[in-house]
Short mmCIF file of C-alpha atoms in Angstrom, two decimals:
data_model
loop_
_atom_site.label_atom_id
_atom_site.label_comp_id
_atom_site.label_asym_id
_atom_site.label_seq_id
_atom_site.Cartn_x
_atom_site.Cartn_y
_atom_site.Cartn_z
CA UNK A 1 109.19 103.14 92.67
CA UNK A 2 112.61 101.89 93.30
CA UNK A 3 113.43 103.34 89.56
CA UNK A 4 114.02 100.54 86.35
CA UNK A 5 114.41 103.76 84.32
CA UNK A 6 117.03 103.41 81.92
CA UNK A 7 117.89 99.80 83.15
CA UNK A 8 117.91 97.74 80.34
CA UNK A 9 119.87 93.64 79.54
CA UNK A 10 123.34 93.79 78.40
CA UNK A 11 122.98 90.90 75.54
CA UNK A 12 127.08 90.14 75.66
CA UNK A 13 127.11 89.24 79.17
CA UNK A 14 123.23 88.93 79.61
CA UNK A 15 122.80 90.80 82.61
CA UNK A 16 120.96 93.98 83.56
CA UNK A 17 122.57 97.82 83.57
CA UNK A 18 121.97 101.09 84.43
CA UNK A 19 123.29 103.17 81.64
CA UNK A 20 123.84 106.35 84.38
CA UNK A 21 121.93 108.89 82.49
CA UNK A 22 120.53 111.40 85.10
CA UNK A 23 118.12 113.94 83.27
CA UNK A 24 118.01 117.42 84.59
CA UNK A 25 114.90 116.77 86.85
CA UNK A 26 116.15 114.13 88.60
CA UNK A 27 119.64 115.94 89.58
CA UNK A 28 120.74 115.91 93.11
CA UNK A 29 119.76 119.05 95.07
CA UNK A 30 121.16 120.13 98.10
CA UNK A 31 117.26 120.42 99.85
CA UNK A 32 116.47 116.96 99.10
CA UNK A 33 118.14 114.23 101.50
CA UNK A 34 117.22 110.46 101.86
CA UNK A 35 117.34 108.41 104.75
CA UNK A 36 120.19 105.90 103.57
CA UNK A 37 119.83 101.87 104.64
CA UNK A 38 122.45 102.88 108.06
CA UNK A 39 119.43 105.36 109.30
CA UNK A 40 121.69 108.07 108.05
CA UNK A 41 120.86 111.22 106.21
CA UNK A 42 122.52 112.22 103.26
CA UNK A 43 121.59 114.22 99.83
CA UNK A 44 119.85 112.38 97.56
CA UNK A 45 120.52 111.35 94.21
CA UNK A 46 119.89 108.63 91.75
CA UNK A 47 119.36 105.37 91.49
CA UNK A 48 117.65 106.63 94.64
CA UNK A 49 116.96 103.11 96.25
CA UNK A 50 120.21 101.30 95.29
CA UNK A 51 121.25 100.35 99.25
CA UNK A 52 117.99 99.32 100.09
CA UNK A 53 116.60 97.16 96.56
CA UNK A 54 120.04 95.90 96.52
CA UNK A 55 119.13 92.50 94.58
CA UNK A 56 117.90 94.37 91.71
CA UNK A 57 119.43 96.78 89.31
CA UNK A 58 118.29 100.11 89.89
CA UNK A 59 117.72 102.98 88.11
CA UNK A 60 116.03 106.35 87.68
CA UNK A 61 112.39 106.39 89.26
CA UNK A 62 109.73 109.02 90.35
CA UNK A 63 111.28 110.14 93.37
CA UNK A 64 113.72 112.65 92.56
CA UNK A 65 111.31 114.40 89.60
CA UNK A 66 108.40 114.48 92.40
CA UNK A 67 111.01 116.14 95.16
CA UNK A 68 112.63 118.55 92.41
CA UNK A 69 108.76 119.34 91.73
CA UNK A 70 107.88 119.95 94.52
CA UNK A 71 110.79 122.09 95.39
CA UNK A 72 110.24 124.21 92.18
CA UNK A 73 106.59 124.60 92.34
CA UNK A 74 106.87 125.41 96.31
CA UNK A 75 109.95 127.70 96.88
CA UNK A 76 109.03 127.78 100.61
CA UNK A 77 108.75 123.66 101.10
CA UNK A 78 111.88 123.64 102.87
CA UNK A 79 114.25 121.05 102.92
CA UNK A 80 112.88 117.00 102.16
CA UNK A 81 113.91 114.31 103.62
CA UNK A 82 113.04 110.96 101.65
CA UNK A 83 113.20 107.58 103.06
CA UNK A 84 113.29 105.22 100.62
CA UNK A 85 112.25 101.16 101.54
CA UNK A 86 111.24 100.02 97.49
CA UNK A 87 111.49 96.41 96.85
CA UNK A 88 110.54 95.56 93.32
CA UNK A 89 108.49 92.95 91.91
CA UNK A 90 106.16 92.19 95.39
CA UNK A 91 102.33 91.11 95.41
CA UNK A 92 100.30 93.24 97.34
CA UNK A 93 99.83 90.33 99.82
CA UNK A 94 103.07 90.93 101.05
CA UNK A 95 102.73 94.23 102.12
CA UNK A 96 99.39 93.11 104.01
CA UNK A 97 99.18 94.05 107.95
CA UNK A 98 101.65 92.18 110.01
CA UNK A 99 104.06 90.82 107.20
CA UNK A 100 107.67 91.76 107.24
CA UNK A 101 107.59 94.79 104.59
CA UNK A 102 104.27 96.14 106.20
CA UNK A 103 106.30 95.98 109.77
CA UNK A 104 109.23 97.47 108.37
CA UNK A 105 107.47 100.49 106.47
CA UNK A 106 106.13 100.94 109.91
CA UNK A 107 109.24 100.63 111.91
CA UNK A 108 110.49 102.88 109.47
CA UNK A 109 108.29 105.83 109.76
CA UNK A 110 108.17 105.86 113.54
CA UNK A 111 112.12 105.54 113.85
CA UNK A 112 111.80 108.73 111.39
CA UNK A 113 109.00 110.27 113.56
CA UNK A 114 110.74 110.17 116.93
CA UNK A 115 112.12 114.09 116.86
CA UNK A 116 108.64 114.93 116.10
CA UNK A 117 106.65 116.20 113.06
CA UNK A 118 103.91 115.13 111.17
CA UNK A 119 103.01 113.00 107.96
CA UNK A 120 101.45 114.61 105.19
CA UNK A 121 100.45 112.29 102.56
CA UNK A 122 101.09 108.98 101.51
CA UNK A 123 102.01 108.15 97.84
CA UNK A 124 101.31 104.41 96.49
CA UNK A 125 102.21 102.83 93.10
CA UNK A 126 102.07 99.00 92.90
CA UNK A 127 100.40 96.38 91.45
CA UNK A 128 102.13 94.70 88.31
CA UNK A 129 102.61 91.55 89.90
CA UNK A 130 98.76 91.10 90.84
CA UNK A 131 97.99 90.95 87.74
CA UNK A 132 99.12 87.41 87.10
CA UNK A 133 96.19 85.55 88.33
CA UNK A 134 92.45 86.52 88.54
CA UNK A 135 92.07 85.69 91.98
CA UNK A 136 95.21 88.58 92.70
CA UNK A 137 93.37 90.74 90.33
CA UNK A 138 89.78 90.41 91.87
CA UNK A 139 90.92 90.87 95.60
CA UNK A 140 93.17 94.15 94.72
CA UNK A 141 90.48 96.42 95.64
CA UNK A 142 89.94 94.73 98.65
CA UNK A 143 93.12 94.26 99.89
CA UNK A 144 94.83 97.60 99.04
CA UNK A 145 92.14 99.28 100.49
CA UNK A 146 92.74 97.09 103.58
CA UNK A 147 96.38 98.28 103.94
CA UNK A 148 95.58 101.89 103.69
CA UNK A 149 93.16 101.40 106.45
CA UNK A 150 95.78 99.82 108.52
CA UNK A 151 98.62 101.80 107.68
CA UNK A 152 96.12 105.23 108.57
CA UNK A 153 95.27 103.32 112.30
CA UNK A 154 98.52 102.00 113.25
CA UNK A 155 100.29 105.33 111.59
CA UNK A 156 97.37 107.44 114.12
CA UNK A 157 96.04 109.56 111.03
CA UNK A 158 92.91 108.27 110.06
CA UNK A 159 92.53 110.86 107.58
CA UNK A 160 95.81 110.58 106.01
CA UNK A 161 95.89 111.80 102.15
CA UNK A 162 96.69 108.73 99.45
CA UNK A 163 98.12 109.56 96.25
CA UNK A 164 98.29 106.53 94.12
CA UNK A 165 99.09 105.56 90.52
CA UNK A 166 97.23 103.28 88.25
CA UNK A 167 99.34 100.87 86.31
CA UNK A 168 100.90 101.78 83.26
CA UNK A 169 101.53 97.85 82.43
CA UNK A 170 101.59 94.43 83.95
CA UNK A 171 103.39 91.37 84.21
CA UNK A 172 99.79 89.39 83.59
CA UNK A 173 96.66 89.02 81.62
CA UNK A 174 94.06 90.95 84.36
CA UNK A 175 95.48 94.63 84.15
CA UNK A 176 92.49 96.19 83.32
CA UNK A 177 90.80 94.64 86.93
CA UNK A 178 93.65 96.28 88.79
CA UNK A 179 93.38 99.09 87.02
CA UNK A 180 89.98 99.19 87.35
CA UNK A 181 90.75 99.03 91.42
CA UNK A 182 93.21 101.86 91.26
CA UNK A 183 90.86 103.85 89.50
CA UNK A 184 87.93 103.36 92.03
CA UNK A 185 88.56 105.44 95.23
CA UNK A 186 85.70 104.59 97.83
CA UNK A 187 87.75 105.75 100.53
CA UNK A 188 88.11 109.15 101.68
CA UNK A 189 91.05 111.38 100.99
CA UNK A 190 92.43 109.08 98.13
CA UNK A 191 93.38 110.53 94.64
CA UNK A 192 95.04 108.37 91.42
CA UNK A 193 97.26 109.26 89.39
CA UNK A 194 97.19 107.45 85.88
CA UNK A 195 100.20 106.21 84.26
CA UNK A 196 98.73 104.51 81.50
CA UNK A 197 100.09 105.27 78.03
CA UNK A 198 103.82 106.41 79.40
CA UNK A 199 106.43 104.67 77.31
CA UNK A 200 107.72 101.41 78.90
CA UNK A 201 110.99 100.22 78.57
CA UNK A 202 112.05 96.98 75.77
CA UNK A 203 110.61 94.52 78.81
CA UNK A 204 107.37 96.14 78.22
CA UNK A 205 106.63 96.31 82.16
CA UNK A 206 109.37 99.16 83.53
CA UNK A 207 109.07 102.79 83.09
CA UNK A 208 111.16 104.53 80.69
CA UNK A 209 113.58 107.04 82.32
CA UNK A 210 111.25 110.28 80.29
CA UNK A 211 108.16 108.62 82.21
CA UNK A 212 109.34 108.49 85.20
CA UNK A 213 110.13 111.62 85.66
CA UNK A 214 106.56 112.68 84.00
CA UNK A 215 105.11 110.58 86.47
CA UNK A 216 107.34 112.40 89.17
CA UNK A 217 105.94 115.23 88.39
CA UNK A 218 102.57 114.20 88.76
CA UNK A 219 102.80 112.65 91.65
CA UNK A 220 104.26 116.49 92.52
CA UNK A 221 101.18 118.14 91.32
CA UNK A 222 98.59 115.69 93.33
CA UNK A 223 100.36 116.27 96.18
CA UNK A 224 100.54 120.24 95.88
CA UNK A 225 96.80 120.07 95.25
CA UNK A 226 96.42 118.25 98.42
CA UNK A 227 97.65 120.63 101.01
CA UNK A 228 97.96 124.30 102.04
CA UNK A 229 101.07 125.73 100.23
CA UNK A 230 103.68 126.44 102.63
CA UNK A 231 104.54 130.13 103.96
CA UNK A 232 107.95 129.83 105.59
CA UNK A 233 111.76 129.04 104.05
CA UNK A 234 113.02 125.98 105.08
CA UNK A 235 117.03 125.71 106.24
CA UNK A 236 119.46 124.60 103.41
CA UNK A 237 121.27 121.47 103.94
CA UNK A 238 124.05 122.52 105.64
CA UNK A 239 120.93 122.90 108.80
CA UNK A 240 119.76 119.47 108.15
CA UNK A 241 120.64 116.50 110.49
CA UNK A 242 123.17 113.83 109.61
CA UNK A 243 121.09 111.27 111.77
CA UNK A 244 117.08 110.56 112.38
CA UNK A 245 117.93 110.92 115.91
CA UNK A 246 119.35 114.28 116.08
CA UNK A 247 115.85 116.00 114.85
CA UNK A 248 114.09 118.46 116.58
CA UNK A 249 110.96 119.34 114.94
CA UNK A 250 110.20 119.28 111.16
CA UNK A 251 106.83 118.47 109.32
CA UNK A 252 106.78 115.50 107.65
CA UNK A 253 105.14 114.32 104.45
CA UNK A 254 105.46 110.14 103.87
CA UNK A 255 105.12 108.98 100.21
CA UNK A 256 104.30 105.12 100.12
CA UNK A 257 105.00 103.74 96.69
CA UNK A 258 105.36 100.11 96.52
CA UNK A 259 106.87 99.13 96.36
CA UNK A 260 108.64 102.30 98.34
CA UNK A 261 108.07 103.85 101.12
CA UNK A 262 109.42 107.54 101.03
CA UNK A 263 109.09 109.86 103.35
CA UNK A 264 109.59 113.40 102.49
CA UNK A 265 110.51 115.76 105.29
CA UNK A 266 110.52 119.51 105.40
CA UNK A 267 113.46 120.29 108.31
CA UNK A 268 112.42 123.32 110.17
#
């Protein structure tokens, strides 16, 4: 989720790069903010989590096509607020109740909750780096399902709607048992969304930049399915806040992609 598109290794001085291609889908817009790593709000705009996945190179992922979407498929969505927290290349273990990125998503979405609103949805993609081992691959089910059940108690929605992607690739042999996991939704209110077959980049395990924004808008549709279409015109940007603490009331619509957190916002 924090976006490889387009990132590929410079063989003269054998590092990675962003080669700064923004398609049209993934252009800034002035309704669609993010929640920068100072708590601050300004517009959005690719690579969307470069202050917060700061030891990686970033590049173009899903969460500027899903918020243009959205946006274009739902005039009346209003203005969204996303609050990136991706950190690439983590094993669902570490996301588990009480570790550090579990209490920081958490942290994160109640300092963004404290003018009010409401969450919406969650959206998760993650999972390349259980597929190393069988004993990772075996226990995905389990423990994803785990964190969801967590995440809905200690987030006070125990119905909350899960969007979440099934892996397009894998950094081990067991992809097919995570898949598998992805693809099995025993719990209520979960959908998948199935990335397998987009085009990868030359490492074989990153999106390209053309599939992440396909899987953007995806992710856009699921979502739309998911909930009542909206009825009013949200404020432009100039309305929005400049800080999380100067909200007043907004609904609020969280997108969980691990490794991301995003939470989109509709300012009222």
């Amino acid at each position: 989720m924090a976006g490889r598109g387009g990132v590929t290794n410079n063989t003269q001085t054998n590092t990675l790069v962003w080669d700064g291609i923004v398609p049209p889908q993934c252009q800034p817009n002035p309704s669609i903010l993010r929640l920068s790593a100072k708590l601050e709000w300004v517009q959005a705009h690719e690579p969307l989590h470069a202050d917060i996945d700061f030891n990686k190179t970033n590049g173009v992922g899903p969460g500027m096509p899903f918020s243009n979407t959205v946006l274009t498929k739902d005039p009346n969505f209003g203005v969204i607020g996303l609050v990136p927290c991706a950190i690439g290349g983590t094993n669902i273990s570490e996301w588990k109740k009480g570790s550090f990125l579990y209490n920081q998503t958490v942290g994160r979405t109640q300092a963004a909750l404290q003018g009010g609103g409401v969450i919406r949805a969650l959206l998760w993609y993650q999972g390349e780096s259980d597929t190393v081992t069988r004993e990772d691959a075996e226990l995905y089910k389990q423990r994803s399902e785990k964190i969801f059940v967590d995440l809905r108690s200690d987030l006070q929605i125990p119905m909350l709607p899960i969007i979440r992607v099934a892996l397009a690739s894998g950094l081990g042999p067991y992809i097919d048992i995570v898949r598998e996991a992805q693809l099995q939704n025993d719990i209520l209110n979960v959908q998948t969304v199935d990335a397998k077959g987009l085009p990868l980049e030359p490492d074989v395990l990153h999106l390209t930049t053309p599939s992440q924004v396909q899987l953007g808008e995806m992710m856009a549709d699921a979502i739309l399915q998911s909930m009542p279409s909206t009825n009013k015109t949200g404020p432009s940007y100039s309305d929005a806040p400049t800080k999380f603490s100067n909200f007043v009331s907004y609904s609020l619509m969280i997108s969980i992609l691990l490794c991301s957190l995003c939470l989109i916002l509709n300012f009222r």
